Amino acid sequence: MARSDAKVLISGESGSGKEVVARAIHAQSDRADRAFVPVNCAGIPETLLESELFGHMKGSFTGAYRDKPGKLELADSGTVFLDEIGEMTLRMQGLLLRFLETGELQKVGADRALGIVDVRVISATNRKLEDLIVQGQFRDDLF
């Protein structure tokens, strides 16, 4: 797995070492000398998660006093680890899916994509995504 650039989904119970596995995959990959950027999707409210992942432009919302790069931009040429991806809202899943399909990075408040980034995505969840799909809480096309 480490030698390819394939997207990876790690599943397991809380505390089972999913981030350890993600870091090991990164460490054995061709991207090992580049950034490994973890993001706890469950620990960030949706309103902030979009800005955290994609970044934002100055003035795009109250408190956006400067342009800020997102985690995906910071992980360019490296790996981003999306922990607890099963907690993402459907809207955020749609934004993530578009990014995964195109690699285009559009910051919050930008009127167009600002470029393409090369990021390996490793995600993890302790939830059964197949069940969430049936319940309409997780996108089948993202899965």
C-alpha positions as CSV (number, residue, x, y, z in Angstrom):
1,M,0.0,0.0,0.0
2,A,2.8,2.4,0.9
3,R,4.4,2.2,-2.5
4,S,1.3,3.3,-4.4
5,D,-0.4,6.7,-4.3
6,A,-3.8,5.0,-3.8
7,K,-6.2,6.5,-1.4
8,V,-6.5,4.5,1.8
9,L,-9.3,3.9,4.3
10,I,-8.4,2.4,7.6
11,S,-11.2,1.2,9.8
12,G,-11.1,0.0,13.4
13,E,-12.3,0.7,16.9
14,S,-11.3,3.9,18.7
15,G,-7.9,3.5,20.2
16,S,-6.8,0.7,17.9
17,G,-3.9,2.6,16.3
18,K,-5.4,3.9,13.0
19,E,-3.1,6.9,13.0
20,V,-0.1,4.7,13.8
21,V,-1.0,2.7,10.7
22,A,-1.4,5.9,8.6
23,R,1.9,7.2,9.8
24,A,3.6,3.9,8.9
25,I,2.1,3.9,5.4
26,H,3.4,7.5,4.9
27,A,6.8,6.7,6.4
28,Q,7.3,3.8,3.9
29,S,6.0,5.8,0.9
30,D,7.9,7.9,-1.7
31,R,6.4,10.9,0.2
32,A,8.1,10.1,3.5
33,D,10.3,13.1,3.4
34,R,7.3,15.4,3.0
35,A,4.6,16.6,5.3
36,F,2.2,14.2,7.1
37,V,-0.8,16.4,8.1
38,P,-3.4,14.9,10.5
39,V,-6.9,16.4,10.7
40,N,-9.4,15.2,13.3
41,C,-12.7,15.6,11.3
42,A,-14.8,14.8,14.4
43,G,-13.1,17.5,16.5
44,I,-13.8,20.4,14.2
45,P,-17.2,21.9,13.6
46,E,-18.4,21.8,10.0
47,T,-18.3,25.6,9.7
48,L,-14.6,25.5,10.5
49,L,-13.7,22.2,8.9
50,E,-14.1,23.6,5.3
51,S,-11.7,26.4,6.2
52,E,-9.3,24.0,8.0
53,L,-9.1,21.7,5.0
54,F,-9.2,24.2,2.1
55,G,-8.0,27.4,3.7
56,H,-9.7,30.8,3.4
57,M,-9.3,34.2,1.9
58,K,-9.0,37.4,4.0
59,G,-12.4,38.8,4.7
60,S,-14.3,35.7,3.7
61,F,-16.0,35.5,7.1
62,T,-15.9,37.2,10.5
63,G,-12.4,36.7,11.9
64,A,-10.7,35.9,8.6
65,Y,-8.2,38.8,9.0
66,R,-5.6,37.2,6.6
67,D,-5.3,34.6,3.9
68,K,-4.8,31.2,5.5
69,P,-3.6,28.0,3.8
70,G,-5.6,24.9,4.5
71,K,-4.3,21.5,5.6
72,L,-4.6,20.1,2.0
73,E,-2.3,22.9,0.8
74,L,0.1,22.3,3.6
75,A,0.2,18.7,2.7
76,D,1.1,19.3,-1.0
77,S,3.4,16.6,-2.2
78,G,2.9,14.8,1.1
79,T,0.0,13.0,2.9
80,V,-3.1,14.2,4.7
81,F,-4.7,12.0,7.3
82,L,-8.4,12.5,7.7
83,D,-9.3,10.9,11.0
84,E,-12.9,10.1,11.7
85,I,-14.1,10.8,8.2
86,G,-17.4,9.1,9.0
87,E,-18.3,12.2,11.1
88,M,-18.2,14.5,8.1
89,T,-21.4,16.1,7.0
90,L,-22.8,15.3,3.6
91,R,-21.9,18.8,2.4
92,M,-18.3,18.4,3.5
93,Q,-18.2,14.9,1.9
94,G,-19.2,16.5,-1.4
95,L,-16.5,19.1,-1.2
96,L,-13.9,16.4,-0.4
97,L,-15.1,14.2,-3.2
98,R,-14.7,17.1,-5.7
99,F,-11.2,17.7,-4.4
100,L,-10.3,14.0,-4.7
101,E,-11.6,13.9,-8.3
102,T,-9.9,17.1,-9.5
103,G,-7.1,17.9,-7.1
104,E,-8.3,21.5,-7.4
105,L,-8.0,23.6,-4.2
106,Q,-10.6,26.4,-3.8
107,K,-10.3,28.3,-0.6
108,V,-13.3,29.6,1.3
109,G,-14.2,33.0,-0.1
110,A,-12.3,32.5,-3.4
111,D,-14.3,32.8,-6.6
112,R,-12.2,30.1,-8.4
113,A,-9.9,27.3,-7.8
114,L,-6.4,28.5,-6.9
115,G,-4.5,25.6,-8.4
116,I,-4.0,21.9,-8.1
117,V,-2.2,20.2,-5.2
118,D,-0.7,16.7,-5.1
119,V,-1.8,15.1,-1.8
120,R,-2.1,11.5,-0.8
121,V,-5.2,11.0,1.3
122,I,-5.4,8.4,4.0
123,S,-8.6,8.4,6.0
124,A,-9.8,6.5,9.0
125,T,-13.1,5.8,10.8
126,N,-14.4,3.7,13.7
127,R,-17.9,3.7,12.1
128,K,-19.3,1.2,9.6
129,L,-19.5,3.4,6.5
130,E,-21.6,0.8,4.7
131,D,-24.3,1.3,7.3
132,L,-24.0,5.0,7.1
133,I,-24.5,4.8,3.3
134,V,-27.7,2.8,3.7
135,Q,-28.9,5.4,6.3
136,G,-28.1,8.2,3.8
137,Q,-25.4,9.7,6.1
138,F,-22.4,8.9,3.9
139,R,-21.9,9.3,0.2
140,D,-21.5,6.0,-1.7
141,D,-19.4,7.7,-4.4
142,L,-17.0,9.0,-1.7
143,F,-16.8,5.5,-0.2
